[in-house]
JSON list of C-alpha atoms in Angstrom, two decimals:
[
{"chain": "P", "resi": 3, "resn": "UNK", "atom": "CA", "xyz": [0.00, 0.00, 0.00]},
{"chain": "P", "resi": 4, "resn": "UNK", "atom": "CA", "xyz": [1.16, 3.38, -0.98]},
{"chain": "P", "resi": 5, "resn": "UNK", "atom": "CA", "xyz": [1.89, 6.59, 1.46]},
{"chain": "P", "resi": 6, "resn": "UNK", "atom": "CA", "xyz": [-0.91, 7.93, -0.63]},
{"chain": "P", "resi": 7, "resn": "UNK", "atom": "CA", "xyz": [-3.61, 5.06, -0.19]},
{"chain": "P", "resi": 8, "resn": "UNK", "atom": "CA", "xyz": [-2.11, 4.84, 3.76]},
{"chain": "P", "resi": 9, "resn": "UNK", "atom": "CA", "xyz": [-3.26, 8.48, 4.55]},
{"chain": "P", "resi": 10, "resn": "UNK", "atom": "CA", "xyz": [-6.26, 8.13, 2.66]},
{"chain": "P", "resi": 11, "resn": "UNK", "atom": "CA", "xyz": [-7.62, 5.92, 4.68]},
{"chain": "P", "resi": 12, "resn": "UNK", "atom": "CA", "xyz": [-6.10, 7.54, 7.86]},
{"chain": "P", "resi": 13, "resn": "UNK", "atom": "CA", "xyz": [-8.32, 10.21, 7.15]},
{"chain": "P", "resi": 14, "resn": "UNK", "atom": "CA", "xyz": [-11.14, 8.44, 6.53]},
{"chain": "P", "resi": 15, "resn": "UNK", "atom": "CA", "xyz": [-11.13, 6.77, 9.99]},
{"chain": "P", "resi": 16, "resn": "UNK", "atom": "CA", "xyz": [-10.08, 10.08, 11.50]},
{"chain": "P", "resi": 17, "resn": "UNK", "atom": "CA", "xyz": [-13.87, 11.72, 9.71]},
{"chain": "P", "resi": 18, "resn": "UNK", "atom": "CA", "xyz": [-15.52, 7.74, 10.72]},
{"chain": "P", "resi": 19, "resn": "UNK", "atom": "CA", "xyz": [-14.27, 8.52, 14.61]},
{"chain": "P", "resi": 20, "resn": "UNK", "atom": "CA", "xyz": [-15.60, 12.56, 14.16]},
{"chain": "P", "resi": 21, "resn": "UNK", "atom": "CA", "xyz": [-12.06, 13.56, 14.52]},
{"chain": "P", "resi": 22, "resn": "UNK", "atom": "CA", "xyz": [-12.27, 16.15, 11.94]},
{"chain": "P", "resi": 23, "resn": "UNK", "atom": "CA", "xyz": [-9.57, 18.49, 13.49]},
{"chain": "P", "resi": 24, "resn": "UNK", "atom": "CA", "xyz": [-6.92, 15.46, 12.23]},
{"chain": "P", "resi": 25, "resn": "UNK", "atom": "CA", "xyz": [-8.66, 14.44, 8.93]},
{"chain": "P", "resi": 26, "resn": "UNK", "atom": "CA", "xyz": [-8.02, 18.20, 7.79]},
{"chain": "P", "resi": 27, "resn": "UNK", "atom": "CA", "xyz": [-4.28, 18.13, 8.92]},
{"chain": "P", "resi": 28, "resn": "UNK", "atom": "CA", "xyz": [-4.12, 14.62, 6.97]},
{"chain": "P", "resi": 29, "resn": "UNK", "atom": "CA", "xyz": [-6.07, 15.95, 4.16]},
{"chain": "P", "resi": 30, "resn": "UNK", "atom": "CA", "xyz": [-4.23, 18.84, 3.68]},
{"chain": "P", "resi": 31, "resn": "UNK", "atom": "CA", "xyz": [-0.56, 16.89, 3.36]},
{"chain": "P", "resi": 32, "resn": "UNK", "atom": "CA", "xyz": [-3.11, 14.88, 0.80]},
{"chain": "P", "resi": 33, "resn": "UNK", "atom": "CA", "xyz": [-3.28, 17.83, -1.40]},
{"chain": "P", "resi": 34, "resn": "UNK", "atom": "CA", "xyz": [0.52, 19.06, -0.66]},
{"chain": "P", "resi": 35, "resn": "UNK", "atom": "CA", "xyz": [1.26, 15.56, -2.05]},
{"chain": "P", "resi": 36, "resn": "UNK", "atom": "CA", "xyz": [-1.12, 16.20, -5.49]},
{"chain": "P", "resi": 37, "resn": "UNK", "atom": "CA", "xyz": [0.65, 19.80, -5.84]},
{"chain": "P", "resi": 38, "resn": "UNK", "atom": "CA", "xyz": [3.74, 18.05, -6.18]},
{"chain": "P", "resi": 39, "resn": "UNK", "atom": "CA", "xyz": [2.58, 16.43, -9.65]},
{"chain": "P", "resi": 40, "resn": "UNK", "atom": "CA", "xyz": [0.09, 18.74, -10.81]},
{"chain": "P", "resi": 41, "resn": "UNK", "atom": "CA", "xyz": [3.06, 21.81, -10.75]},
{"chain": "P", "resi": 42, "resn": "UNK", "atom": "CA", "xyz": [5.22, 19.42, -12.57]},
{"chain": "P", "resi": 43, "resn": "UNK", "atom": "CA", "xyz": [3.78, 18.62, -15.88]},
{"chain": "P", "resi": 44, "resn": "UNK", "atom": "CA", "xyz": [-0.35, 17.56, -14.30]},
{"chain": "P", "resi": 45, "resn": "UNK", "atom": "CA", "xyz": [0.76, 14.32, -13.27]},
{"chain": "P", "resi": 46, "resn": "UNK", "atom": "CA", "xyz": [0.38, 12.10, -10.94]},
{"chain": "P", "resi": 47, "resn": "UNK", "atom": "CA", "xyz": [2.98, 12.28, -7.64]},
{"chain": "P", "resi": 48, "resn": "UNK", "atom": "CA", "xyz": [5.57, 9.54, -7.64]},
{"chain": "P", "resi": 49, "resn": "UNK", "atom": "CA", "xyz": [5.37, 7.52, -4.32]},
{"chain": "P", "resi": 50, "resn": "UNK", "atom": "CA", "xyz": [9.11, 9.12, -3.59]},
{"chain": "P", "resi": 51, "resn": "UNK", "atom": "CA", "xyz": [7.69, 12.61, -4.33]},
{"chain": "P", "resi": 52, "resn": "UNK", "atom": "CA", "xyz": [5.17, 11.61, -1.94]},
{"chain": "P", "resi": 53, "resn": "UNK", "atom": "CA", "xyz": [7.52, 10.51, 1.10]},
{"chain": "P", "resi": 54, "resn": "UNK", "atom": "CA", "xyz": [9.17, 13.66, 0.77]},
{"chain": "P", "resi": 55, "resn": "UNK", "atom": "CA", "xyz": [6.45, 15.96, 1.39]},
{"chain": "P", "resi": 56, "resn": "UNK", "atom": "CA", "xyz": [5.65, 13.63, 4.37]},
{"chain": "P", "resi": 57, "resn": "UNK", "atom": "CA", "xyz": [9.13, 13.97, 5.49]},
{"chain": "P", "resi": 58, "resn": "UNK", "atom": "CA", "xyz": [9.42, 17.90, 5.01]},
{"chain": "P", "resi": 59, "resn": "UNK", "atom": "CA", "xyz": [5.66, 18.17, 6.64]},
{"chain": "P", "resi": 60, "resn": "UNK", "atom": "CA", "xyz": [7.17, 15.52, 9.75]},
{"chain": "P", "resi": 61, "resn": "UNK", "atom": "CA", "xyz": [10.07, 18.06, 9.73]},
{"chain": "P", "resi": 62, "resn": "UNK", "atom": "CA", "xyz": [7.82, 21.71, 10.01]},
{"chain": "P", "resi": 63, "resn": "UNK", "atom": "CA", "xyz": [5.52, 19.52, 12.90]},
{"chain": "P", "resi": 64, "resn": "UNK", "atom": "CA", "xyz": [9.16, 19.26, 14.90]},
{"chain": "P", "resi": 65, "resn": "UNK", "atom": "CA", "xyz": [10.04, 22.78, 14.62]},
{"chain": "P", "resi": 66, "resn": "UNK", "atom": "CA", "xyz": [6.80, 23.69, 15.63]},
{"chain": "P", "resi": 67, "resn": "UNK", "atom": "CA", "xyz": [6.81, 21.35, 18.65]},
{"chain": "P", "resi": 68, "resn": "UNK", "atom": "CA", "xyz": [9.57, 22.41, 19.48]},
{"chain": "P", "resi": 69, "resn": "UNK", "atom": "CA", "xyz": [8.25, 25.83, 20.67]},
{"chain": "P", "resi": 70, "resn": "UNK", "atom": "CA", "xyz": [4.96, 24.81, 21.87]},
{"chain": "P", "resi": 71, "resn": "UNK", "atom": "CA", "xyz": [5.11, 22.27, 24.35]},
{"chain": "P", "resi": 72, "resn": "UNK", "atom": "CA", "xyz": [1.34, 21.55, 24.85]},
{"chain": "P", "resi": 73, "resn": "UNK", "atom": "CA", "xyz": [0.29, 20.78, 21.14]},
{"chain": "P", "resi": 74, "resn": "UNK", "atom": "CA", "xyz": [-1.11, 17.67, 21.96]},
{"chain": "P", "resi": 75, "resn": "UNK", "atom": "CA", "xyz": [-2.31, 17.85, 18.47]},
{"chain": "P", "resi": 76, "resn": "UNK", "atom": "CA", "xyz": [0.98, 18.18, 16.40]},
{"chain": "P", "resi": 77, "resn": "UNK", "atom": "CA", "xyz": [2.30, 14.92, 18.19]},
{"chain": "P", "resi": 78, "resn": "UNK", "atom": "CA", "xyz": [-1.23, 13.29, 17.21]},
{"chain": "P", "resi": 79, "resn": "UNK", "atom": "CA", "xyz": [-0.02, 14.27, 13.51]},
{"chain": "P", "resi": 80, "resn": "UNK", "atom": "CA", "xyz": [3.37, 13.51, 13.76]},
{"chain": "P", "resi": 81, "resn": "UNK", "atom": "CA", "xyz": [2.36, 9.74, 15.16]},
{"chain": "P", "resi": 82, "resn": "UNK", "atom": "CA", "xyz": [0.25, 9.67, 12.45]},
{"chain": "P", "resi": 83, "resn": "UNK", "atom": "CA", "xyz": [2.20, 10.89, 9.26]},
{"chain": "P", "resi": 84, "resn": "UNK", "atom": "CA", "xyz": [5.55, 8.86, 10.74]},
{"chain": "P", "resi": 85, "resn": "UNK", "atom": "CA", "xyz": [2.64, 5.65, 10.57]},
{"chain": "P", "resi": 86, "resn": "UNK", "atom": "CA", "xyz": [2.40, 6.21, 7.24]},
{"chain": "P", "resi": 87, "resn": "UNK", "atom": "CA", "xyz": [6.22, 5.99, 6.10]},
{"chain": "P", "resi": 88, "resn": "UNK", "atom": "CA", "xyz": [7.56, 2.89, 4.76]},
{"chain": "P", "resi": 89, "resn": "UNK", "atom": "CA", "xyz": [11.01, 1.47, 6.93]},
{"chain": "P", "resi": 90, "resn": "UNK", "atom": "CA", "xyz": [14.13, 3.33, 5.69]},
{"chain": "P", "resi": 91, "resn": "UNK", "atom": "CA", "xyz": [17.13, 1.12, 4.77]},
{"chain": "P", "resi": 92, "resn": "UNK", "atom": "CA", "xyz": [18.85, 0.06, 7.57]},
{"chain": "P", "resi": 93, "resn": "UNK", "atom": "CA", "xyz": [22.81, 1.55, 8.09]},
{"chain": "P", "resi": 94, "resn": "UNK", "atom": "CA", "xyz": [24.25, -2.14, 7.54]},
{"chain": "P", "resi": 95, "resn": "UNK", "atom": "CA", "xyz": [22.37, -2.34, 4.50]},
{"chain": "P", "resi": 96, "resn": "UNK", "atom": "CA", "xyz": [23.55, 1.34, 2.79]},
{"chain": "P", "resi": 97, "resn": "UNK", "atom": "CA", "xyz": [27.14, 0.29, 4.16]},
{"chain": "P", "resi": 98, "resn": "UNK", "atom": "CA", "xyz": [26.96, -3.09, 2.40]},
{"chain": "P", "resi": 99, "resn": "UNK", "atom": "CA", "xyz": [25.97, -1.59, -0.99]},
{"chain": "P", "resi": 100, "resn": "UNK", "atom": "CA", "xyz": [28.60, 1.05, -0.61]},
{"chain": "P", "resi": 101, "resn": "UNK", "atom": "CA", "xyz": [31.76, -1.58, 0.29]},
{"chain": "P", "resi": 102, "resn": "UNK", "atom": "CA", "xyz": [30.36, -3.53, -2.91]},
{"chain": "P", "resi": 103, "resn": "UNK", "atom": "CA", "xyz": [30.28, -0.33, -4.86]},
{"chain": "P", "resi": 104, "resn": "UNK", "atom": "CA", "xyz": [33.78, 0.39, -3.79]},
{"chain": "P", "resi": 105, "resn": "UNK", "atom": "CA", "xyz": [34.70, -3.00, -4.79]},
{"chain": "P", "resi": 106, "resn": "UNK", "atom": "CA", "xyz": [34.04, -1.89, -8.36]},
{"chain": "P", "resi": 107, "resn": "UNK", "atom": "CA", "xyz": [35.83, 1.05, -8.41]},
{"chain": "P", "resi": 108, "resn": "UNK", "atom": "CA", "xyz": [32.90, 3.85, -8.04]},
{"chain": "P", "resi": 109, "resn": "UNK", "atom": "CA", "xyz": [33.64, 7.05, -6.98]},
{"chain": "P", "resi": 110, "resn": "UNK", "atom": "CA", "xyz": [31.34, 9.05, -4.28]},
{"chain": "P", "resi": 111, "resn": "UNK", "atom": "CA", "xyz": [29.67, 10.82, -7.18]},
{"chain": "P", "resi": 112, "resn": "UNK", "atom": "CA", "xyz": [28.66, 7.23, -8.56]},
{"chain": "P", "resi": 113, "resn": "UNK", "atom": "CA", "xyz": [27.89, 5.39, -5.54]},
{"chain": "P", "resi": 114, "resn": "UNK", "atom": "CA", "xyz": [25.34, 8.18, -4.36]},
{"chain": "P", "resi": 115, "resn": "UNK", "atom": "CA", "xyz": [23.64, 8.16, -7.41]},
{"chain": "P", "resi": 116, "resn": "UNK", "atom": "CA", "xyz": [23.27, 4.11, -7.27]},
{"chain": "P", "resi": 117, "resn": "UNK", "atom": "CA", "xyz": [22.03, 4.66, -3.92]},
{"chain": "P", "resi": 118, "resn": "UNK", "atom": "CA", "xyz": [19.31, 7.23, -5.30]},
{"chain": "P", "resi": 119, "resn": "UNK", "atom": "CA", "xyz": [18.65, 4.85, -7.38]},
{"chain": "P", "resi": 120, "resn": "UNK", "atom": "CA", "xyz": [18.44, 1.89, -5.84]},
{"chain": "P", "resi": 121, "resn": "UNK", "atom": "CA", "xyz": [16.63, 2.67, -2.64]},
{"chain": "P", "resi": 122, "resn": "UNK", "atom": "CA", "xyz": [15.61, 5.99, -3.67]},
{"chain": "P", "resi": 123, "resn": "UNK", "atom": "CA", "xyz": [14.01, 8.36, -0.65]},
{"chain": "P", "resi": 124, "resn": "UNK", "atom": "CA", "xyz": [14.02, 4.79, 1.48]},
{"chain": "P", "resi": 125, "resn": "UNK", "atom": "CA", "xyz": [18.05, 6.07, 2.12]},
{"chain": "P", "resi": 126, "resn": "UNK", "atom": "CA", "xyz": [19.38, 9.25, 4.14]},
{"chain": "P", "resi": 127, "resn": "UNK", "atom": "CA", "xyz": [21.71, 10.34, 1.87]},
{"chain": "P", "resi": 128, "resn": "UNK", "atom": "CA", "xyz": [23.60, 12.09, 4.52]},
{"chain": "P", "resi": 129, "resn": "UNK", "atom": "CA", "xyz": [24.16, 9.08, 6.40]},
{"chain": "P", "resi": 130, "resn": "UNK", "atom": "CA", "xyz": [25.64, 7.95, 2.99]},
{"chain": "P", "resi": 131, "resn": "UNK", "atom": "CA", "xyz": [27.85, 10.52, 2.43]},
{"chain": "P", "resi": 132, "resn": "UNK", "atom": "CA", "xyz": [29.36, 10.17, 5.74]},
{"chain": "P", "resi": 133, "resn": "UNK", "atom": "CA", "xyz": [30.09, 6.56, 5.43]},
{"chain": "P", "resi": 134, "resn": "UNK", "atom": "CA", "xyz": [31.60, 7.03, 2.30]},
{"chain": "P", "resi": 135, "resn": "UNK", "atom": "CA", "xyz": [34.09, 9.79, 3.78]},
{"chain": "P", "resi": 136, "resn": "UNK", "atom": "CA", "xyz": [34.71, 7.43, 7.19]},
{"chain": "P", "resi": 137, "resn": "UNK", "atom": "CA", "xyz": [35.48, 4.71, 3.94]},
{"chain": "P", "resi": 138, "resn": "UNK", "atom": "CA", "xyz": [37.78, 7.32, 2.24]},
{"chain": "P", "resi": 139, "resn": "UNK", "atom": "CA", "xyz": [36.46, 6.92, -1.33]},
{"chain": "P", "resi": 140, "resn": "UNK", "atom": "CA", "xyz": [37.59, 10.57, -3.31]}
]
């Protein structure tokens, strides 16, 4: 099931339980996801496309919680939109696929770009980069 499908029907049990103060907040990162293809060429969003605007979204609800400490409602989203998210690819994993790009003679440029590709917004590319520096590839 798709992040899309997933917080469809997150907000269809939130407006089935008559929590309409959530099914707005999950209906409004609904239509952040559709901008996302309609600016770029009336398409539909790519599930990657997708789990970006649910991280950047997860990322705003932090910053926010971080200066209001009794939003009981921003942790209610943030539970719910980190529900949503498939399981990123574990450090062992990324480090394996980088030692066996190594082993073929990749450069960082290269091996970030198969990692983009392979995985695609399922890896932190910053955890990437740094393992490739603490590895020592140019």
């Amino acid at each position: 099931m798709s992040v899309i499908e997933k917080l469809k029907a997150k907000s269809l049990d939130l407006k089935r339980s008559k929590n309409f103060e959530l099914a707005a907040s999950v209906a409004f990162v609904l239509s952040e996801i559709e901008k996302v293809g309609k600016n770029n060429g009336n398409r539909v969003t790519t599930e990657d496309e997708a789990i970006k605007v649910v991280r950047n979204v997860l990322t705003r609800i932090d910053e926010s919680m971080k200066y209001d400490f009794s939003s009981g409602k921003a942790s209610q989203e943030k539970a719910i939109l980190e529900s949503v998210l498939p399981q990123m690819v574990s450090y062992e994993e990324v480090r394996v696929e980088i030692a066996t790009c190594v082993a073929f003679g990749q450069n960082k440029g290269q091996i970030m770009k198969h990692l983009r590709a392979k995985f695609g917004s399922l890896v932190d590319m910053r955890t990437a980069a740094q393992i490739i520096d603490e590895i020592g590839v140019a």
